[in-house]
mmCIF file of C-alpha atoms in Angstrom:
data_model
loop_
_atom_site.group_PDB
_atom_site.id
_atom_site.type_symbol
_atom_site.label_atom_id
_atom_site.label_comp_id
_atom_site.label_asym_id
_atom_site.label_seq_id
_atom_site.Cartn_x
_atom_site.Cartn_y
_atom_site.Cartn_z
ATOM 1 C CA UNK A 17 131.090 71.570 134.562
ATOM 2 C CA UNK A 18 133.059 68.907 132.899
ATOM 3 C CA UNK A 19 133.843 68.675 129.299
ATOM 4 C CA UNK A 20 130.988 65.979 129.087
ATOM 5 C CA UNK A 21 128.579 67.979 130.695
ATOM 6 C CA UNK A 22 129.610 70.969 128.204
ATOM 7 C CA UNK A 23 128.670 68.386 125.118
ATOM 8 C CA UNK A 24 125.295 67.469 126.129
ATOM 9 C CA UNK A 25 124.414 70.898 127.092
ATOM 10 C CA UNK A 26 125.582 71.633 123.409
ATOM 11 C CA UNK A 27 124.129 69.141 121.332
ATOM 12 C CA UNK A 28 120.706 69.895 123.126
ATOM 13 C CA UNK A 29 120.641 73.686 122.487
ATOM 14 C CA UNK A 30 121.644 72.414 118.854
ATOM 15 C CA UNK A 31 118.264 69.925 118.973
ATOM 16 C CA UNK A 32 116.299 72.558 120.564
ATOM 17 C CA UNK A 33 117.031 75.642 118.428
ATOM 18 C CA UNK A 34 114.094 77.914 119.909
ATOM 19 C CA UNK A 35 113.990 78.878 123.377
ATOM 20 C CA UNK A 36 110.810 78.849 123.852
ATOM 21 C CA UNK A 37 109.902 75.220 122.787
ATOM 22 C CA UNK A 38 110.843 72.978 125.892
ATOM 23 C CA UNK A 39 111.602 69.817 125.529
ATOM 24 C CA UNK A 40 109.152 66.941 124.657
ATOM 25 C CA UNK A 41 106.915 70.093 123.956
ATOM 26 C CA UNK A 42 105.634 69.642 119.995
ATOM 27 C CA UNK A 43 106.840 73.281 117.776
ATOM 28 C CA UNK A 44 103.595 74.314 115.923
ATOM 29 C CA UNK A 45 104.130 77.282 113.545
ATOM 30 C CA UNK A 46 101.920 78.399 110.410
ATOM 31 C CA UNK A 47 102.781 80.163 107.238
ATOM 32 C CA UNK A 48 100.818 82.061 104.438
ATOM 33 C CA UNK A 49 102.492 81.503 100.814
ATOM 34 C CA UNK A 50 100.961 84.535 98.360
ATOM 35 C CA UNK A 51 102.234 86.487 95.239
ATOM 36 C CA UNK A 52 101.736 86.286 91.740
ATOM 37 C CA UNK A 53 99.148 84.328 90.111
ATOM 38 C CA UNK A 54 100.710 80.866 88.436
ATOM 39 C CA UNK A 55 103.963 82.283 90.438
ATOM 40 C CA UNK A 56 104.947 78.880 91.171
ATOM 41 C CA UNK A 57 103.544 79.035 95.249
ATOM 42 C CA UNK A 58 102.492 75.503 94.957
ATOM 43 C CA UNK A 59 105.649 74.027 93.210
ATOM 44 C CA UNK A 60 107.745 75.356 96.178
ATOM 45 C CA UNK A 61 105.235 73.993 98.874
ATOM 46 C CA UNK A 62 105.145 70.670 97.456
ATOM 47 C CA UNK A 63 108.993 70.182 97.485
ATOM 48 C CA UNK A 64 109.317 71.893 100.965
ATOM 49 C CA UNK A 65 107.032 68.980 102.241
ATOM 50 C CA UNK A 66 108.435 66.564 99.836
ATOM 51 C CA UNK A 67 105.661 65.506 97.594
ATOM 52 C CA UNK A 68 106.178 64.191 94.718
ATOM 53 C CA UNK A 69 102.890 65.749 93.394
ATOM 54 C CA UNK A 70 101.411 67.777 90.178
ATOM 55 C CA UNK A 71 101.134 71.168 91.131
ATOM 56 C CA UNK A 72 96.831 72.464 90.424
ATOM 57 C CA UNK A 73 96.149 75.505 90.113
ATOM 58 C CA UNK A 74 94.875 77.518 93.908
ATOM 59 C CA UNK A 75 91.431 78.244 94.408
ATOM 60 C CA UNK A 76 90.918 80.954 96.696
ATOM 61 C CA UNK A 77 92.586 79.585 99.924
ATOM 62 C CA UNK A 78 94.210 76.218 100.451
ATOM 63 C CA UNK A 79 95.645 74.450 103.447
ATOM 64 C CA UNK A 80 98.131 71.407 103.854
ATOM 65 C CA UNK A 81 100.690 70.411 106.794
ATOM 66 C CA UNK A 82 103.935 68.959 107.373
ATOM 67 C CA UNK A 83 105.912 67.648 110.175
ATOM 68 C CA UNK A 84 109.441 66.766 110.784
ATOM 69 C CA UNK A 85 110.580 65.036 114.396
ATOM 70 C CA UNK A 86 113.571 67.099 115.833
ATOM 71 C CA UNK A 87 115.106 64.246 117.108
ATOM 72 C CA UNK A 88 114.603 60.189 117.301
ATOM 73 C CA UNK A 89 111.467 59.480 119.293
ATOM 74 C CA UNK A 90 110.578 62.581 119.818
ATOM 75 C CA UNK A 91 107.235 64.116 118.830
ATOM 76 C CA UNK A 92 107.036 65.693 115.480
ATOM 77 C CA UNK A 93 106.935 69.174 115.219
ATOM 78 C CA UNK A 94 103.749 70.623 112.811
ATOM 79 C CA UNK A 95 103.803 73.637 110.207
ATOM 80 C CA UNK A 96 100.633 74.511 109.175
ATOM 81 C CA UNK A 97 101.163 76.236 105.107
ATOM 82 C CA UNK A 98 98.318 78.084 103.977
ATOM 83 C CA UNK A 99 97.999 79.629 99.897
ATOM 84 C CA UNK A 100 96.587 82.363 98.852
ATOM 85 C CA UNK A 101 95.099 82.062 95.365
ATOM 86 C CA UNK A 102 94.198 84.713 93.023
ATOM 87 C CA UNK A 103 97.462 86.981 93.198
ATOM 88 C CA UNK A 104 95.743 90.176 94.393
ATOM 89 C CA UNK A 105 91.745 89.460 94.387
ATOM 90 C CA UNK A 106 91.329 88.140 97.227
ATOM 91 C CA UNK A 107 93.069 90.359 99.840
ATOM 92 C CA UNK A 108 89.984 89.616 102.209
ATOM 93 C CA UNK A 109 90.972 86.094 102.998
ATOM 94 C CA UNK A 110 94.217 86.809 104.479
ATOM 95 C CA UNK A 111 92.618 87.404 107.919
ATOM 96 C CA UNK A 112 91.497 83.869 107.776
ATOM 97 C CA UNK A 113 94.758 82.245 108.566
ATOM 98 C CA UNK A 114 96.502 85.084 110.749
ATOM 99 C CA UNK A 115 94.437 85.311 113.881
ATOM 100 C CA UNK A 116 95.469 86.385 117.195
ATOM 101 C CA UNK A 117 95.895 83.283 118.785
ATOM 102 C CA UNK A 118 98.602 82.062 116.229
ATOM 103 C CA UNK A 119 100.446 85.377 115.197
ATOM 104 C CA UNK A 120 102.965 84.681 117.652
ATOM 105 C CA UNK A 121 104.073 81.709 115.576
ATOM 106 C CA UNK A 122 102.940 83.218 112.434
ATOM 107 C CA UNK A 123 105.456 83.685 109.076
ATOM 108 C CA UNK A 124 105.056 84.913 105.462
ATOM 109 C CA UNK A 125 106.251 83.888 102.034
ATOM 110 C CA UNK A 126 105.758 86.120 99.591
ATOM 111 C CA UNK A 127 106.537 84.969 96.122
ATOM 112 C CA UNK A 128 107.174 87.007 92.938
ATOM 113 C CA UNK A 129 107.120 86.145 89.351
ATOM 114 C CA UNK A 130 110.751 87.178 88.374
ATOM 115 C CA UNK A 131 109.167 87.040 84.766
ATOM 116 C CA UNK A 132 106.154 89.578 85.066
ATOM 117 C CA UNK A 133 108.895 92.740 86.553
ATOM 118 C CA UNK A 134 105.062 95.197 85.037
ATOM 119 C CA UNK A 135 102.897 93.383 88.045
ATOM 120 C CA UNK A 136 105.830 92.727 90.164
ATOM 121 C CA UNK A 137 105.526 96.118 92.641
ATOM 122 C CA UNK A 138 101.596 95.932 92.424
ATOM 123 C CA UNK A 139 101.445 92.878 93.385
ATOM 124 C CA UNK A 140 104.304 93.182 96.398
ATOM 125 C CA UNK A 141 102.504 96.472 97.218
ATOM 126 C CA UNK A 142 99.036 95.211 97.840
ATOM 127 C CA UNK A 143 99.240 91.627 99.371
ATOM 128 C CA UNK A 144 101.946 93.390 101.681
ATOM 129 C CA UNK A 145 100.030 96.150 102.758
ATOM 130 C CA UNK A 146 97.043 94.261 103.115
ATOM 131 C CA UNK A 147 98.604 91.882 105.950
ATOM 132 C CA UNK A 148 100.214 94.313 107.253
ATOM 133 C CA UNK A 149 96.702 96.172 108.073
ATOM 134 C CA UNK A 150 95.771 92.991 109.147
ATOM 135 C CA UNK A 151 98.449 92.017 111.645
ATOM 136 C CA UNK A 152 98.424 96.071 113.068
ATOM 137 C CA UNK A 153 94.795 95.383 113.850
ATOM 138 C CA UNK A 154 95.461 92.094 115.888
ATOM 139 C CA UNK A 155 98.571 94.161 117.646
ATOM 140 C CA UNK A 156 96.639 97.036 118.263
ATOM 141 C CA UNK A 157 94.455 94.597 120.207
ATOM 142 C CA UNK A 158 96.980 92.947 122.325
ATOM 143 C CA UNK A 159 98.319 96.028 123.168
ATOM 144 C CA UNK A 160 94.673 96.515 125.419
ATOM 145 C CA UNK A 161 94.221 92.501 126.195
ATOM 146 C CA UNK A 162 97.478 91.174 126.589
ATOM 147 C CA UNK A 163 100.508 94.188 126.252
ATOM 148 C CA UNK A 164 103.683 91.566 126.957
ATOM 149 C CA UNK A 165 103.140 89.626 123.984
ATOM 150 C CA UNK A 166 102.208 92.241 121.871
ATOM 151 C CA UNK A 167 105.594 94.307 122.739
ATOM 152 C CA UNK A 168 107.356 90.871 122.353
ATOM 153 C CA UNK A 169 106.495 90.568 119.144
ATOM 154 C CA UNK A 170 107.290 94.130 117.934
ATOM 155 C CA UNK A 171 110.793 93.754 119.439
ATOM 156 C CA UNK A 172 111.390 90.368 118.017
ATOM 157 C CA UNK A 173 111.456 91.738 114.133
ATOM 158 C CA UNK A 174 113.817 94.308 115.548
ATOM 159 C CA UNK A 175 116.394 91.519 116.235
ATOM 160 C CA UNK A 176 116.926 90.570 112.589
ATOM 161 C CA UNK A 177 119.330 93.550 112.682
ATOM 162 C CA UNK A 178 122.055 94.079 115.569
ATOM 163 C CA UNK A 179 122.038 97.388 117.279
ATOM 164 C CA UNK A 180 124.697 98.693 116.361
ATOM 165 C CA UNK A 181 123.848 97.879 112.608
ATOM 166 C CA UNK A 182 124.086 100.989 110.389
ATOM 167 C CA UNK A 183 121.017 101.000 109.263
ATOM 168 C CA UNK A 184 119.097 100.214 112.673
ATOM 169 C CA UNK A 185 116.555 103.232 112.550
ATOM 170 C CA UNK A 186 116.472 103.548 108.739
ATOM 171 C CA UNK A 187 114.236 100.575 107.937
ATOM 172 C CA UNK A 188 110.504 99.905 109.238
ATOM 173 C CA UNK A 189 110.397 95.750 109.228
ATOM 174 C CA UNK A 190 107.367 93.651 108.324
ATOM 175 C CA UNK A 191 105.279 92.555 111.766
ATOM 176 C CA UNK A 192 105.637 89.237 111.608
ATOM 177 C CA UNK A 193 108.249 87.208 109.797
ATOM 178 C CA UNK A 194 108.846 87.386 106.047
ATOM 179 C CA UNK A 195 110.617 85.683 103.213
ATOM 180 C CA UNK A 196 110.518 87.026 99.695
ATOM 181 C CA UNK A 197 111.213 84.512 96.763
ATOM 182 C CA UNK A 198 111.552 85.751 93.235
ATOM 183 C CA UNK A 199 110.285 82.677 91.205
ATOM 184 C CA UNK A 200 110.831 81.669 87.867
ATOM 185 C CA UNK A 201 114.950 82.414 87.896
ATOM 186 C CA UNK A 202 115.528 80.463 84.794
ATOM 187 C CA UNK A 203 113.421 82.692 82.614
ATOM 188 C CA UNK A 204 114.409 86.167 84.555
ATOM 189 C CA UNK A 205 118.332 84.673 83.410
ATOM 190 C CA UNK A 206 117.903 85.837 80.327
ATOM 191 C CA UNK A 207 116.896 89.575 80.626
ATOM 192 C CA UNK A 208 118.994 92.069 79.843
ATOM 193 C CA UNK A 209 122.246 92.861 82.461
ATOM 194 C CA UNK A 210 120.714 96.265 83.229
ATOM 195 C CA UNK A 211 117.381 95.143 83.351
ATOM 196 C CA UNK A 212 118.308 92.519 85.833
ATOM 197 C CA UNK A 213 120.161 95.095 88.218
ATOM 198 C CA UNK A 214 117.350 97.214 88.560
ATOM 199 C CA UNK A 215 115.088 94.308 89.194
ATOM 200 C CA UNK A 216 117.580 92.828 92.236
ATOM 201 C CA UNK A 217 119.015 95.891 93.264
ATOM 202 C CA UNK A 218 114.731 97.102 94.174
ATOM 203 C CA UNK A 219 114.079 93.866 95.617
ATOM 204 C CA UNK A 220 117.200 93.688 97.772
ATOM 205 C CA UNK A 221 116.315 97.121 99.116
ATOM 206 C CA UNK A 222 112.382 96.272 99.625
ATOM 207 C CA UNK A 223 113.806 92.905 101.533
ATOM 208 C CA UNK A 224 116.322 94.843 103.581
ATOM 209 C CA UNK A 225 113.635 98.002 104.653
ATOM 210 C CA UNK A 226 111.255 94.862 106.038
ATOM 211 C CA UNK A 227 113.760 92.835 107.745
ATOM 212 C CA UNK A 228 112.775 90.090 105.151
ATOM 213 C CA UNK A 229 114.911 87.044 104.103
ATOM 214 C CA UNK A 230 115.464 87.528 99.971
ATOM 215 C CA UNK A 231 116.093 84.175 97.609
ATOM 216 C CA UNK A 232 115.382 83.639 93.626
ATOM 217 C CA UNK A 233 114.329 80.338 92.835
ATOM 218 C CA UNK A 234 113.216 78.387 90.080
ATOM 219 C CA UNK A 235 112.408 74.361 89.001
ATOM 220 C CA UNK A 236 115.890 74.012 89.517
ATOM 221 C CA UNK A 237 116.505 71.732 92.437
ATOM 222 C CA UNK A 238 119.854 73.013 93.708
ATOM 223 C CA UNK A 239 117.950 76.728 93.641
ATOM 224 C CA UNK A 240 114.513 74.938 95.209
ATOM 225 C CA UNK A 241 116.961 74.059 98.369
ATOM 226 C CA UNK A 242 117.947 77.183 99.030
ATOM 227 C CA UNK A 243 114.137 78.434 99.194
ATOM 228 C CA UNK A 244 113.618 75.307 101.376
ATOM 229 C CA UNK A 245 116.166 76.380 104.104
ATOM 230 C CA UNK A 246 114.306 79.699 104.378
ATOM 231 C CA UNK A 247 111.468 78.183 104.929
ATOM 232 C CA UNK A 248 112.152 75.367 107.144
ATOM 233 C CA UNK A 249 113.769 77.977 109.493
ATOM 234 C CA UNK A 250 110.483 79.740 109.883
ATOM 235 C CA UNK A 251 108.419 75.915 109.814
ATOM 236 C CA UNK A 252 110.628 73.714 111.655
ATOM 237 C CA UNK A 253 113.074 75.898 113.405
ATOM 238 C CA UNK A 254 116.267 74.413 110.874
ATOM 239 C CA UNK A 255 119.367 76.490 111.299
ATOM 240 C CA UNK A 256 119.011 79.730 109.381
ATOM 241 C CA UNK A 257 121.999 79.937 106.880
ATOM 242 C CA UNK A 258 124.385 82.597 107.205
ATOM 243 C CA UNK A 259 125.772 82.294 103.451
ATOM 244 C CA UNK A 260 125.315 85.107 101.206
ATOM 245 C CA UNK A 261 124.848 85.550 97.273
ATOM 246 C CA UNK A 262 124.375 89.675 96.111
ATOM 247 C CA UNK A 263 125.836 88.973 92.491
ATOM 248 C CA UNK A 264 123.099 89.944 90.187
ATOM 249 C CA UNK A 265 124.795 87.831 87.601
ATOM 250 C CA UNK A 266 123.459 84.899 89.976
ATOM 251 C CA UNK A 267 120.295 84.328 92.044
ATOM 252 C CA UNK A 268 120.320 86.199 94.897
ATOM 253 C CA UNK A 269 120.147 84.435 98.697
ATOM 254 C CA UNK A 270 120.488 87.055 101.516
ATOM 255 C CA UNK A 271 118.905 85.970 104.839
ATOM 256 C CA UNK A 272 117.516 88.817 106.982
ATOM 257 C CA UNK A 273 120.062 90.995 108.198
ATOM 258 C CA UNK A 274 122.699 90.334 106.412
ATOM 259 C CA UNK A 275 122.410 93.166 104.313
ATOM 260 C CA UNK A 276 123.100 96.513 104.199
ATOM 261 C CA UNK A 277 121.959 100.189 102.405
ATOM 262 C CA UNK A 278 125.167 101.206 101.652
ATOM 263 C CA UNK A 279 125.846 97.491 100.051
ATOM 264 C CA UNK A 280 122.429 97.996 97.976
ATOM 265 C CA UNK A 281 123.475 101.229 97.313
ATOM 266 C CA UNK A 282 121.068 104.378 96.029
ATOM 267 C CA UNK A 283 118.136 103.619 93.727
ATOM 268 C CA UNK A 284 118.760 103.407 89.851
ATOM 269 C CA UNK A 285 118.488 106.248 88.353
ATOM 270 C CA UNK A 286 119.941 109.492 87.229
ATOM 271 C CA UNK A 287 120.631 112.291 88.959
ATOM 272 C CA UNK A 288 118.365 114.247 87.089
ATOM 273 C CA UNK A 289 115.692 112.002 87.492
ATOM 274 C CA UNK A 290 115.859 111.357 91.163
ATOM 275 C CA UNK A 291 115.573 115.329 91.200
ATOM 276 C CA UNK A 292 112.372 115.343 90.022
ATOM 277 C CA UNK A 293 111.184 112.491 91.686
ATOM 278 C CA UNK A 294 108.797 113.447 94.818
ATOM 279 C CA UNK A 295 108.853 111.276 97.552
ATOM 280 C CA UNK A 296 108.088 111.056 101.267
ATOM 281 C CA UNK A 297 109.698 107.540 102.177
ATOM 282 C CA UNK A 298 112.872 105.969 100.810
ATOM 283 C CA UNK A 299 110.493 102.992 99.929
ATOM 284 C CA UNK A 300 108.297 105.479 97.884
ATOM 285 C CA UNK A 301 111.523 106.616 95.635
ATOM 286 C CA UNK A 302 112.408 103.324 95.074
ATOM 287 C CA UNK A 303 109.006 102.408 93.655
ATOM 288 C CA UNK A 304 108.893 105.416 91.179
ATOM 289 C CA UNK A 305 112.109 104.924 90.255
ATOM 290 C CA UNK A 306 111.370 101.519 90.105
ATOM 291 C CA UNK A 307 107.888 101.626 87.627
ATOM 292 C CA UNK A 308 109.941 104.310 85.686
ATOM 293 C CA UNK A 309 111.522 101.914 83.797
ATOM 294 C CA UNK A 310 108.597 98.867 84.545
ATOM 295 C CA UNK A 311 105.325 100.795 83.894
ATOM 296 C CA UNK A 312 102.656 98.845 86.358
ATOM 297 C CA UNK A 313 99.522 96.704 85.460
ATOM 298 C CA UNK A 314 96.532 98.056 86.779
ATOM 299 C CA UNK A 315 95.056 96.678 90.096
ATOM 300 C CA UNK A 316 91.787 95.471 87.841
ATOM 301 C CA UNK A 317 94.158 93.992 85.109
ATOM 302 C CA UNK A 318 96.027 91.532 87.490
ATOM 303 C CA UNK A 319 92.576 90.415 89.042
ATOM 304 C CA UNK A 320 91.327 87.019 88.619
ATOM 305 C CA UNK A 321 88.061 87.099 86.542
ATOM 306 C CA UNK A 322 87.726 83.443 85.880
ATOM 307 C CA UNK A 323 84.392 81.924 87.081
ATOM 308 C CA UNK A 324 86.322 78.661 89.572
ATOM 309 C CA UNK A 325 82.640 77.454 88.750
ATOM 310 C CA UNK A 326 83.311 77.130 85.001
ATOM 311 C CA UNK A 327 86.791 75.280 85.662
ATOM 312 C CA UNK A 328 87.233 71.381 84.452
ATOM 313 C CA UNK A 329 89.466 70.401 87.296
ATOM 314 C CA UNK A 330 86.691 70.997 89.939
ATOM 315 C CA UNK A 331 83.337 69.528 87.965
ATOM 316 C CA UNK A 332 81.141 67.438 89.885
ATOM 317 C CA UNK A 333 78.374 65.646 87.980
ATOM 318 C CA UNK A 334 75.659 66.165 90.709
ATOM 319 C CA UNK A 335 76.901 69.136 92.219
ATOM 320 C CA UNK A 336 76.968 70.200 87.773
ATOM 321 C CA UNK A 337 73.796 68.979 87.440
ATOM 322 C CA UNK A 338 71.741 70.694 90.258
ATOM 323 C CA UNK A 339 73.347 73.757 89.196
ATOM 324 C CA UNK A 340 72.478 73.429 85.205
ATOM 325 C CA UNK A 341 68.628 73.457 86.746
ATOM 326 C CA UNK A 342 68.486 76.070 88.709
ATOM 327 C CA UNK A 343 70.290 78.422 86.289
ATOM 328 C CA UNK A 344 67.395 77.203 83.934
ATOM 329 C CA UNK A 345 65.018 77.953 86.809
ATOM 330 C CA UNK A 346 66.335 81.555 86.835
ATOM 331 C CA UNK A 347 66.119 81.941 83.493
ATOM 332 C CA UNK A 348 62.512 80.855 83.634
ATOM 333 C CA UNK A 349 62.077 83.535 86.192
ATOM 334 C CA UNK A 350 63.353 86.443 84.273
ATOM 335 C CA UNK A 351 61.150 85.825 81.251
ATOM 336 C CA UNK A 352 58.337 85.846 83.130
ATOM 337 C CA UNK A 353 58.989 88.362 85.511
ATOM 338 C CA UNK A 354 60.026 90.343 82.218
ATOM 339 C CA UNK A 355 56.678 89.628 80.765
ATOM 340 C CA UNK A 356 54.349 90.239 83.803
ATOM 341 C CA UNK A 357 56.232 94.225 83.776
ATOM 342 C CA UNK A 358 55.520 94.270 80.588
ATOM 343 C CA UNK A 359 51.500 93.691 80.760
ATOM 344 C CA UNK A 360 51.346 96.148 83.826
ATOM 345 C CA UNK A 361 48.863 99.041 82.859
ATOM 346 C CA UNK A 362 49.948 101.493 84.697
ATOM 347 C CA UNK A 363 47.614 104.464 85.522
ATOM 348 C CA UNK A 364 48.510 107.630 83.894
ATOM 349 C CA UNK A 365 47.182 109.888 86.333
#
């Protein structure tokens, strides 16, 4: 080949980062944003797509899109971004969006309060586990229907780390793609040092034993950017960046794989209290040590008990109105149903 011929083939691979979109193909991938309730999920969405918008509150599940062309005149590419509102109430919903015809192109975005450390492992814990259920039952099916992809897709989380990375057999990553982003940086700042550590030092570890990209965040727009590259690797195929922040004194940006266990170091705690600690999986340690010093919220406590019915921003006067009668109609229907029991003479025999 000449030297020519060497440039084009570069700057195409460059324009055509995945292998498996061809060109003049259009890239189509989906992601589900959850975490915290009021974690900030929408802020980050907007400014990924570039919206100069007024975040609302989420109710229950919420889709938008955006697309980006790769190139001039090409086709644009489309990222469908899903939300799940309600922090942990409404596990059930997640198997809306992640189905088995998209999970090859499927991604997650987890996001955690930085501010609310007492919900922070609850909440990690259950909207985790609860996809991951989800996604093993959509594997275990391929495995019968259609084996290739599903081995294709258990192998690709596997490449976030390089063979001969240390810690190859020690971790157990997340099915499908996964980004955690600790929100709300600017108020997390000003914890205490110590308190800090143990917060970064657990969700460094969590991100490593997943294979999951780690970045905090906040309103801050040089801090929003680095969320955005995270996540317009997983929409749009962008180039992944390889820089690295692990100061806790900072906010923390490690993409996935480009950490280590013996750079995270062991869990902290004593040596005293580690001995007493019982645990069967390295992730298990880390969350007592973890709650030791950040007792958790119960499940019920970080439920969402407000009636979306009752809420201002989503009144509509005839929708309102039909709905003031036929709570008046039920009313009605009590009393006299109440009354009728009442009057029943009922045979003693």
């Amino acid at each position: 080949d000449t030297l020519w011929d060497i440039a084009i083939a570069e700057v195409e691979k460059r324009e055509n980062p995945d292998d498996d979109v061809k060109q003049g193909e259009v890239w189509e991938k989906s992601i589900l944003f959850m975490g915290n309730k009021n974690g900030g999920k929408t802020t980050i969405i907007l400014r990924c797509l570039e919206r100069e918008e007024t975040p609302k509150p989420t109710l229950a599940l919420e889709y938008t899109f955006g697309r980006r062309a790769r190139r001039h005149n090409a086709p644009k590419d489309i990222a469908h971004f899903w939300e799940l509102g309600g922090g942990t109430s409404l596990l059930e919903l997640i198997r809306i969006p992640i189905t088995s015809h998209n999970i090859r192109s499927f991604a997650v975005v987890l996001v955690l309060d930085l501010s609310k450390p007492n919900e922070l492992w609850t909440t990690m814990e259950n909207l985790l586990q609860a996809t991951r259920n989800h996604v093993n039952k959509i594997l275990a099916k391929l495995e019968k229907t259609n084996p290739e992809v599903a081995a294709e897709l258990k192998q690709r989380m596997r490449n976030n780390l390089q063979r001969d990375h240390p810690d190859y057999e020690l971790v157990d990553p997340f099915p499908i793609p996964l980004v955690i982003i600790g929100s709300k940086y600017d108020i997390f700042h000003e914890f205490d040092s110590e308190l800090r550590k143990i917060i970064s030092k657990t969700l460094r570890f969590v991100s490593h034993y997943y294979g999951a990209s780690l970045v905090f965040t906040s309103k801050s727009e040089a801090l929003l950017l680095k969320a955005r590259i995270l996540i317009n690797h997983l929409a749009f195929g962008y180039d992944k960046s390889k820089s690295v922040s692990v100061d806790p004194s900072k906010p923390l940006f490690i993409p996935a794989g480009l950490d280590s266990l013996s750079q995270i170091g062991p869990p902290p705690a004593s040596d005293s209290d580690m001995g007493k600690m019982r645990a069967n999986t390295p992730l298990e340690l880390w969350k007592k040590v973890f709650e030791k010093t950040f007792p958790p919220k119960s499940l019920c406590d970080l439920q969402d008990s407000k009636d979306p019915a009752q809420d201002v921003q989503y009144a509509e006067y005839e929708v309102d109105v039909m709905r003031a009668q036929k709570n008046q109609e039920l009313e009605q229907y009590k009393r006299n149903a109440s009354k009728s029991w009442k009057e029943m003479d009922f045979d003693s025999d």
